[in-house]
Amino acid sequence: MADNDISSPLLSSQPSDTPHLTIIVNASDSDNHSDNKRINNGNNGNHQNGRDSHSRNPFELIGSKGLEVPGPATVDPFRNETPTIDGLYEWVKIVVCLPIAAVRLVIFGVCLLVGFLATKLALEGWKDKQNPLPRWRSRIMWVTRVCARFILFSFGYHWIRRKGKPAPRETAPIVVSNHVSFIEPIFYFYELFPTIVAAESHDSIPFVGTIIRAMQVIYVNRFSPSSRKHAVNEIKRKASCDGFPRLLLFPEGTTTNGSALISFQLGAFIPGYPIQPVVVRYPYVHFDQSWGNISLAKLMFRMFTQFHNFMEVEYLPVVSPLTNRKESIIHLAERTSHAIATALNVTETSHSYGDLMLLTKALQSRQEKPSSYMVEMARVESLFHISSLEAVDFLDKFLSMNPDPSGCVRFYDFLSVLRLKACALSEEIFAFIDVEKNGTITFKQFLFGSAHVMKQPLFRQACESSFTECTAGGNDYLLEHELGDFFGRGIPDLNAGDVHGLFNLFDSDNDGKISKDDFDSCLRKNPLLIALFLPCLLHKGFSETGVRTLEGMVL
């Protein structure tokens, strides 16, 4: 070592001919997968339930080149880390703080009532809601704002650490913040008295609905395109007028636990105005204050029974649209998201409110690993243009397949829900989704596979051609024997029971016939079933028609 200078490597390089040892460690559930393989192999002989890595792609005819599914996310941004009261210290603290909690509850109730009455007075007789709240009415609202600070005090936020300052409204008319708890809106109401964007359901909340009305709230229904468009127009209008307060938006669209920053909605960035990002942190040791998988009542009780709850607010530098070149809305949102994630020192993920919907559905169905049903919906929406509501419908279908405790579905459970019989074609469909070739599928694989099929350029044309071929007799509806005749051309040994099960799946209104709407609706809900029609379409020259269609789309 004495002969080496500071630039010499601490470890000398090994000769190039030195052998290397590579160790491959399997996942902890590999034994379970091996067991599934052995069981399925025993039931299916040499078919291996479609797990052969060289299985034919049953959707190649409509343009599919194969399926790729990202691995599961390692972060759960919605889980509250302390949903239960654990440890002697916490129990002793709660018992000691119970008298304090009673006093805090009284303070909370009195302040909420006083603030409500002051807000009612400020809004009395005010009809012109399209224009800014008059100055004298805003002064009355200071009573409610002071009450909001006392409410924070009652929840244990005796002091709040601040870093930086709010930019003037003229500099940054829009403020965006990460969203962890119900505490931030109360704080921002006191600190900034902004105009907020909120769900329509908030208007009916007792006391709170009246108070946020005084903030000239912009209501939005996240599932209604017309409501979202109206909200964006209102954001533009109010941001462009200095008479209105600055606007506050939580672009994540829901609360998280602060361990990651989920994808941003674009409403705050469409107007193209400078934006001030704000970061909120809740340092803790024993009590996670995030509003995750914990009820509001329980979260409030835990807050009331703490000696003190810590909160930090940091105002970041203003993010302005680039002036030297035209900047896209998405890029402005990405720069803002990166600024907040950097300040929080957390990762950015593609989770969205849609993942919370999936998580809630999995919790309601009492799944043992509900977080495994999250799929990072922002990425799914971007790749496949599928909505969160559609994803929840697919989850309903998947849950009916009786997933095991790890969230995986086996071959025969998959077949029973889709009314398929065990045959070469059904094994190919399953193998197409089973990208890991372990004999089971996850919800993420099922969703990606279904959405992938629907996105194929010839999917709609295949649906149209399939119905046309099935109704070759001239009717505008499909009877059970016609469906059986059609399937019989491509699926061998299909018995009457198999046909009846499939017919009932397509006949959604149970009128004994399948209309064009029934047919299209079933394939939208079960896009994998289009594979049943493709063998017959192939014999009818659909591949040549599809090639011409694809060439026309390219040209």
XYZ file of C-alpha atoms in Angstrom:
555
model
C 0.000 0.000 0.000
C 2.913 2.341 0.630
C 3.838 2.278 -3.049
C 0.408 3.346 -4.227
C -0.454 6.997 -4.799
C -3.860 8.578 -4.174
C -4.994 7.816 -7.723
C -4.261 4.084 -7.486
C -7.238 1.737 -7.094
C -7.732 0.255 -3.639
C -8.339 -3.171 -5.176
C -6.211 -4.446 -7.991
C -8.026 -5.728 -11.059
C -8.300 -9.469 -11.519
C -6.722 -11.245 -14.504
C -9.105 -11.613 -17.404
C -8.938 -15.389 -17.324
C -10.115 -15.616 -13.702
C -13.410 -17.524 -13.555
C -16.478 -15.729 -12.203
C -19.254 -17.186 -10.101
C -22.820 -16.063 -10.754
C -25.504 -16.823 -8.185
C -29.177 -16.558 -9.144
C -31.566 -16.122 -6.226
C -35.193 -16.980 -6.942
C -38.103 -14.984 -5.517
C -39.523 -16.066 -2.194
C -42.656 -17.389 -3.818
C -40.826 -19.589 -6.301
C -41.765 -22.699 -4.374
C -45.436 -21.821 -4.751
C -44.993 -21.308 -8.480
C -43.181 -24.641 -8.760
C -46.031 -26.329 -6.946
C -48.526 -24.751 -9.347
C -46.504 -25.990 -12.314
C -46.416 -29.525 -10.983
C -50.143 -29.537 -10.269
C -51.102 -28.076 -13.626
C -48.725 -30.312 -15.530
C -50.323 -33.313 -13.889
C -53.793 -32.132 -14.897
C -52.932 -31.195 -18.447
C -50.391 -33.670 -19.679
C -48.003 -32.017 -22.102
C -49.973 -28.775 -22.574
C -48.529 -27.114 -19.433
C -51.556 -24.775 -19.383
C -50.093 -22.698 -22.179
C -46.902 -21.996 -20.302
C -44.688 -23.031 -23.191
C -42.498 -20.039 -24.002
C -42.959 -20.828 -27.709
C -46.783 -20.719 -27.622
C -48.435 -19.169 -30.642
C -49.658 -15.586 -30.272
C -53.455 -15.928 -30.667
C -53.837 -12.190 -31.386
C -51.227 -11.860 -34.114
C -53.945 -11.585 -36.755
C -55.149 -8.236 -35.375
C -51.643 -6.763 -35.187
C -50.245 -7.927 -31.835
C -46.490 -8.479 -31.711
C -46.550 -9.872 -28.185
C -47.190 -8.572 -24.683
C -44.807 -6.872 -22.277
C -45.835 -6.212 -18.685
C -43.666 -4.164 -16.292
C -42.856 -5.702 -12.958
C -44.817 -4.761 -9.841
C -44.120 -1.398 -8.236
C -42.032 -1.506 -5.078
C -43.713 1.532 -3.495
C -47.189 1.749 -1.984
C -47.895 5.503 -1.871
C -51.274 5.121 -0.128
C -50.442 2.953 2.883
C -50.552 4.575 6.298
C -47.561 3.138 8.163
C -49.203 3.222 11.610
C -52.834 2.175 11.076
C -52.943 0.498 14.490
C -51.839 1.581 17.931
C -48.696 -0.406 18.680
C -46.331 -0.299 21.634
C -46.634 0.544 25.301
C -45.475 4.122 24.760
C -48.337 4.896 22.362
C -50.967 3.408 24.657
C -49.637 5.292 27.693
C -49.495 8.526 25.697
C -53.100 8.113 24.530
C -54.324 7.502 28.086
C -52.403 10.525 29.369
C -53.675 12.713 26.524
C -57.347 11.755 26.807
C -58.228 14.758 29.036
C -56.249 16.983 26.666
C -58.070 15.443 23.723
C -61.415 16.353 25.300
C -60.342 19.990 25.574
C -59.010 19.944 22.019
C -62.290 18.516 20.760
C -64.174 21.388 22.405
C -61.815 23.929 20.825
C -62.263 22.256 17.462
C -66.061 22.328 17.710
C -66.254 25.939 18.907
C -63.853 27.185 16.220
C -65.698 25.295 13.500
C -69.012 26.791 14.621
C -67.651 30.352 14.891
C -65.964 30.051 11.510
C -69.166 28.738 9.975
C -71.221 31.626 11.359
C -68.639 34.197 10.196
C -68.658 32.671 6.731
C -72.473 32.721 6.603
C -72.337 36.423 7.480
C -69.704 37.108 4.815
C -71.765 35.358 2.147
C -75.157 36.778 3.180
C -76.824 38.418 0.193
C -73.909 37.792 -2.168
C -75.266 36.926 -5.594
C -72.519 37.874 -8.061
C -70.434 34.709 -7.726
C -68.732 35.119 -11.115
C -66.711 38.072 -9.844
C -64.199 38.276 -6.963
C -65.509 38.360 -3.405
C -65.863 42.025 -2.353
C -63.135 43.326 -0.072
C -65.387 43.927 2.940
C -66.640 40.339 2.758
C -63.052 39.076 2.566
C -62.247 41.002 5.745
C -65.025 39.152 7.572
C -63.456 35.905 6.389
C -60.397 36.731 8.504
C -62.464 35.547 11.489
C -62.810 32.132 9.820
C -59.113 32.091 8.919
C -58.120 32.701 12.550
C -60.512 29.926 13.567
C -58.722 27.651 11.078
C -55.427 28.319 12.871
C -57.004 27.384 16.203
C -58.347 24.202 14.610
C -54.787 23.310 13.600
C -53.768 24.034 17.203
C -56.479 21.662 18.462
C -55.077 18.906 16.239
C -51.675 19.303 17.905
C -49.982 21.623 15.387
C -48.936 24.164 17.976
C -46.217 25.566 15.764
C -45.566 25.005 12.078
C -42.099 25.334 10.656
C -41.955 27.401 7.456
C -39.183 27.757 4.915
C -39.330 30.322 2.148
C -42.180 32.713 1.464
C -45.238 32.739 -0.767
C -44.540 34.534 -4.028
C -46.740 37.555 -4.799
C -49.943 36.727 -6.579
C -48.806 38.804 -9.563
C -45.668 36.644 -9.863
C -47.268 33.214 -9.442
C -51.075 33.129 -9.620
C -51.136 29.339 -9.177
C -49.815 27.318 -6.231
C -49.432 23.525 -6.330
C -48.639 21.278 -3.391
C -48.210 17.640 -2.504
C -51.185 16.222 -0.627
C -50.736 14.028 2.449
C -53.584 14.779 4.835
C -56.719 16.840 5.359
C -54.518 19.233 7.320
C -52.979 21.020 4.285
C -56.252 22.559 3.050
C -56.866 23.958 6.534
C -53.353 25.393 6.650
C -53.557 26.950 3.180
C -56.981 28.403 3.992
C -55.421 30.199 6.948
C -52.155 31.109 5.258
C -53.206 32.048 1.705
C -57.032 32.049 1.525
C -56.819 30.753 -2.037
C -59.387 29.623 -4.561
C -59.272 25.841 -4.658
C -60.344 23.104 -7.042
C -62.381 20.450 -5.252
C -64.676 17.530 -5.944
C -68.365 18.349 -6.248
C -69.105 16.101 -3.269
C -67.298 18.520 -0.939
C -70.100 21.069 -1.320
C -72.475 18.866 0.676
C -70.131 18.403 3.668
C -71.694 20.114 6.717
C -69.958 23.377 7.696
C -67.035 22.701 5.352
C -69.149 23.120 2.210
C -70.172 26.619 3.244
C -66.619 27.663 4.109
C -65.066 26.496 0.824
C -67.837 28.307 -1.057
C -66.399 31.539 0.318
C -63.092 30.565 -1.306
C -64.950 30.679 -4.658
C -64.172 27.038 -5.152
C -64.038 25.493 -8.631
C -65.958 22.225 -8.524
C -65.006 19.334 -10.775
C -66.201 15.812 -11.417
C -63.039 13.922 -12.315
C -65.010 11.357 -14.355
C -66.870 13.899 -16.488
C -64.988 15.328 -19.511
C -67.331 18.321 -19.678
C -66.827 19.064 -15.972
C -63.033 18.846 -16.345
C -63.148 21.166 -19.350
C -65.250 23.675 -17.416
C -62.836 23.506 -14.479
C -59.855 24.234 -16.754
C -61.663 27.239 -18.239
C -62.401 28.542 -14.744
C -58.768 28.080 -13.724
C -57.685 30.127 -16.747
C -60.250 32.840 -16.054
C -59.495 33.243 -12.371
C -55.726 32.971 -12.774
C -55.766 35.777 -15.349
C -57.653 38.185 -13.065
C -55.719 39.743 -10.185
C -58.979 40.421 -8.360
C -59.350 36.742 -7.528
C -57.165 35.064 -4.903
C -54.357 32.861 -6.121
C -55.391 29.346 -7.065
C -54.358 26.281 -5.078
C -54.331 22.832 -6.655
C -53.219 19.423 -5.443
C -52.199 17.937 -8.810
C -51.821 14.410 -7.398
C -55.611 14.384 -7.094
C -55.663 12.490 -3.794
C -53.741 12.060 -0.562
C -50.621 9.896 -0.310
C -48.327 8.866 2.541
C -45.539 11.149 1.297
C -43.162 8.277 0.476
C -43.473 9.028 -3.245
C -44.876 11.669 -5.542
C -47.553 10.201 -7.783
C -48.408 11.423 -11.274
C -49.766 14.936 -11.740
C -53.068 15.892 -13.308
C -52.537 18.671 -15.856
C -55.269 21.132 -14.866
C -52.911 23.496 -13.039
C -50.504 23.655 -15.978
C -52.844 24.116 -18.943
C -53.214 27.912 -18.450
C -49.433 28.283 -18.855
C -48.925 30.687 -15.923
C -45.951 30.681 -13.521
C -46.463 28.214 -10.681
C -45.102 28.148 -7.156
C -44.582 24.604 -5.840
C -45.021 24.101 -2.106
C -43.820 21.090 -0.131
C -45.498 19.813 3.022
C -43.817 17.309 5.335
C -45.036 15.569 8.495
C -41.984 14.225 10.357
C -42.961 11.490 12.795
C -41.627 8.622 14.864
C -44.689 6.859 16.279
C -47.685 8.247 14.365
C -48.013 8.571 10.590
C -50.358 11.507 9.946
C -51.072 10.624 6.312
C -54.663 9.971 5.286
C -54.147 6.555 3.715
C -55.892 3.285 4.537
C -57.198 4.704 7.820
C -60.595 6.196 8.594
C -60.968 9.943 9.117
C -62.386 9.468 12.624
C -59.458 7.290 13.687
C -56.940 9.693 12.180
C -58.511 12.636 14.027
C -58.525 10.690 17.295
C -54.845 9.864 16.924
C -54.075 13.533 16.236
C -56.042 14.656 19.292
C -54.092 12.219 21.498
C -50.567 13.302 20.537
C -48.507 15.722 22.606
C -47.512 17.562 19.441
C -47.740 16.911 15.717
C -44.939 18.161 13.503
C -45.545 19.920 10.221
C -43.132 21.630 7.847
C -44.052 23.829 4.888
C -41.479 24.862 2.298
C -42.210 27.381 -0.450
C -40.052 26.518 -3.461
C -38.848 28.858 -6.220
C -41.416 29.745 -8.861
C -41.481 27.476 -11.929
C -42.123 29.645 -14.993
C -42.938 28.424 -18.501
C -39.860 28.581 -20.715
C -39.840 31.775 -22.772
C -37.053 30.915 -25.209
C -39.043 28.044 -26.716
C -42.581 26.764 -26.714
C -42.995 24.405 -23.777
C -45.577 21.658 -23.656
C -48.001 21.361 -20.773
C -46.604 17.942 -19.930
C -43.032 19.258 -19.720
C -44.092 22.093 -17.404
C -45.862 19.563 -15.177
C -42.785 17.302 -15.203
C -40.468 20.163 -14.181
C -42.797 21.101 -11.331
C -43.162 17.501 -10.204
C -39.394 17.046 -10.282
C -38.902 20.172 -8.154
C -41.304 18.898 -5.490
C -39.917 15.336 -5.542
C -36.361 16.652 -5.214
C -37.300 18.827 -2.249
C -39.058 15.880 -0.600
C -36.220 13.499 -1.553
C -38.711 10.914 -2.835
C -39.237 9.067 -6.090
C -41.802 9.961 -8.742
C -44.167 7.140 -9.674
C -46.910 6.595 -12.252
C -49.577 5.900 -9.642
C -52.752 7.968 -9.801
C -56.178 8.244 -8.230
C -57.138 5.231 -10.346
C -54.737 3.091 -8.302
C -56.489 4.214 -5.142
C -59.777 3.067 -6.684
C -58.237 -0.340 -7.416
C -56.748 -0.522 -3.921
C -60.105 0.341 -2.345
C -61.834 -2.334 -4.419
C -59.256 -4.927 -3.350
C -59.676 -3.912 0.304
C -63.453 -4.187 0.039
C -63.099 -7.717 -1.327
C -60.772 -8.569 1.592
C -57.730 -9.459 -0.485
C -54.690 -10.345 1.623
C -52.321 -8.216 -0.475
C -54.471 -5.328 -1.741
C -51.470 -3.248 -2.801
C -50.583 -5.904 -5.393
C -53.629 -4.820 -7.400
C -52.238 -1.360 -8.117
C -50.912 -1.027 -11.658
C -49.619 2.577 -11.900
C -52.717 3.744 -13.732
C -51.132 6.893 -15.214
C -48.870 4.671 -17.304
C -51.771 2.401 -18.256
C -53.871 5.384 -19.358
C -50.968 6.741 -21.398
C -50.193 3.418 -23.090
C -53.669 2.074 -23.725
C -56.071 5.030 -23.294
C -58.106 3.073 -20.778
C -59.934 4.906 -17.985
C -59.807 4.192 -14.269
C -63.460 3.145 -14.294
C -62.728 0.592 -17.017
C -59.767 -0.699 -14.991
C -62.058 -1.198 -11.980
C -64.439 -3.195 -14.197
C -61.547 -5.426 -15.245
C -60.648 -5.845 -11.568
C -64.217 -6.996 -10.869
C -63.772 -9.610 -13.555
C -60.382 -10.684 -12.166
C -61.662 -10.961 -8.593
C -64.433 -13.261 -9.806
C -61.630 -15.635 -10.907
C -60.894 -16.404 -7.239
C -57.287 -15.177 -6.934
C -55.124 -16.864 -4.319
C -53.685 -15.000 -1.292
C -50.766 -13.762 -3.394
C -53.181 -12.222 -5.922
C -52.627 -14.800 -8.688
C -55.203 -16.674 -10.778
C -54.745 -20.219 -12.090
C -55.635 -21.551 -15.505
C -58.952 -23.265 -14.738
C -60.299 -20.333 -12.677
C -59.474 -18.110 -15.624
C -61.387 -20.417 -17.971
C -64.481 -20.688 -15.763
C -65.118 -16.919 -15.685
C -64.587 -16.444 -19.420
C -66.736 -19.544 -20.110
C -63.940 -21.242 -22.021
C -63.156 -24.933 -22.289
C -59.657 -26.327 -21.872
C -58.244 -26.582 -25.371
C -55.205 -25.475 -27.338
C -56.687 -22.042 -28.109
C -57.631 -21.268 -24.488
C -54.129 -22.322 -23.391
C -52.659 -19.929 -25.953
C -54.829 -17.089 -24.622
C -53.693 -17.800 -21.056
C -50.056 -18.163 -22.101
C -50.243 -14.807 -23.887
C -51.021 -13.103 -20.540
C -48.778 -15.344 -18.449
C -45.653 -13.427 -19.475
C -43.585 -15.005 -16.693
C -44.636 -18.528 -17.760
C -45.276 -19.728 -14.224
C -48.820 -21.018 -14.628
C -50.595 -18.108 -12.954
C -51.490 -14.546 -13.897
C -51.658 -11.362 -11.840
C -54.207 -8.592 -12.200
C -51.592 -6.350 -13.792
C -50.929 -8.989 -16.450
C -54.668 -9.504 -17.017
C -55.270 -5.740 -17.359
C -52.272 -5.142 -19.612
C -53.196 -8.115 -21.778
C -56.832 -7.047 -22.149
C -55.941 -3.417 -22.820
C -53.213 -4.449 -25.248
C -55.699 -6.465 -27.310
C -58.217 -3.598 -27.400
C -55.516 -1.214 -28.576
C -54.578 -3.305 -31.599
C -55.309 -1.515 -34.886
C -57.554 -4.296 -36.213
C -59.481 -5.046 -33.009
C -62.544 -2.991 -33.932
C -62.528 -4.328 -37.479
C -62.258 -7.881 -36.159
C -65.291 -7.297 -33.927
C -67.297 -5.960 -36.880
C -66.257 -8.809 -39.167
C -66.965 -11.438 -36.495
C -70.531 -10.250 -35.988
C -71.075 -10.030 -39.741
C -69.838 -13.579 -40.251
C -71.915 -14.932 -37.382
C -75.073 -13.329 -38.779
C -74.477 -14.378 -42.374
C -78.127 -15.455 -42.571
C -79.216 -11.834 -42.869
C -80.514 -11.169 -39.339
C -79.312 -8.253 -37.259
C -79.003 -10.490 -34.211
C -77.287 -13.749 -33.335
C -78.982 -16.890 -32.037
C -77.372 -19.578 -29.903
C -77.128 -22.212 -32.618
C -75.538 -19.677 -34.994
C -72.891 -18.877 -32.401
C -72.245 -22.588 -31.921
C -71.917 -23.159 -35.660
C -69.409 -20.331 -35.938
C -67.264 -21.491 -33.014
C -67.404 -25.061 -34.239
C -65.374 -24.125 -37.302
C -62.368 -23.066 -35.247
C -62.717 -24.828 -31.873
C -62.927 -28.631 -31.937
C -65.121 -30.665 -29.581
C -67.221 -27.705 -28.459
C -70.317 -29.176 -26.788
C -73.736 -27.607 -26.247
C -72.935 -26.638 -22.655
C -69.833 -24.734 -23.742
C -71.808 -22.855 -26.395
C -74.605 -22.062 -23.942
C -72.151 -20.594 -21.429
C -70.563 -18.350 -24.036
C -73.967 -17.339 -25.394
C -75.138 -16.240 -21.946
C -71.947 -14.197 -21.535
C -72.674 -12.300 -24.773
C -76.436 -12.023 -24.200
C -76.171 -9.283 -21.577
C -79.897 -8.409 -21.563
C -81.013 -12.080 -21.428
C -83.488 -11.765 -24.280
C -82.384 -14.984 -25.995
C -80.475 -13.276 -28.809
C -77.258 -11.310 -29.198
C -77.663 -7.883 -30.762
C -74.813 -5.873 -32.238
C -74.691 -3.788 -29.033
C -74.587 -6.947 -26.894
C -71.781 -8.329 -29.045
C -69.652 -5.172 -28.954
C -70.261 -4.627 -25.238
C -69.148 -8.162 -24.364
C -65.933 -7.867 -26.379
C -65.142 -4.496 -24.789
C -65.518 -6.083 -21.360
C -63.809 -9.330 -22.422
C -61.463 -8.378 -25.278
C -59.502 -11.628 -24.948
C -62.514 -13.460 -26.360
C -61.864 -11.995 -29.802
C -59.338 -14.819 -30.147
C -62.265 -17.248 -30.445
C -63.359 -15.615 -33.699
C -59.972 -15.096 -35.323
C -59.394 -18.681 -36.611
C -62.562 -18.485 -38.706
C -61.781 -14.946 -39.866
C -58.373 -16.163 -40.995
C -60.038 -18.668 -43.331
C -62.252 -15.872 -44.658
C -59.259 -13.814 -45.791
C -59.346 -11.337 -42.880
C -55.536 -11.231 -42.793
C -55.368 -9.812 -46.324
C -58.027 -7.229 -45.518
C -56.171 -6.356 -42.322
C -52.894 -5.829 -44.169
C -54.598 -3.395 -46.551
C -56.177 -1.578 -43.608
C -52.827 -1.265 -41.826
C -51.171 -0.006 -45.010
C -53.902 2.604 -45.349
C -53.405 3.713 -41.725
C -49.645 4.091 -42.274
C -50.092 6.040 -45.500
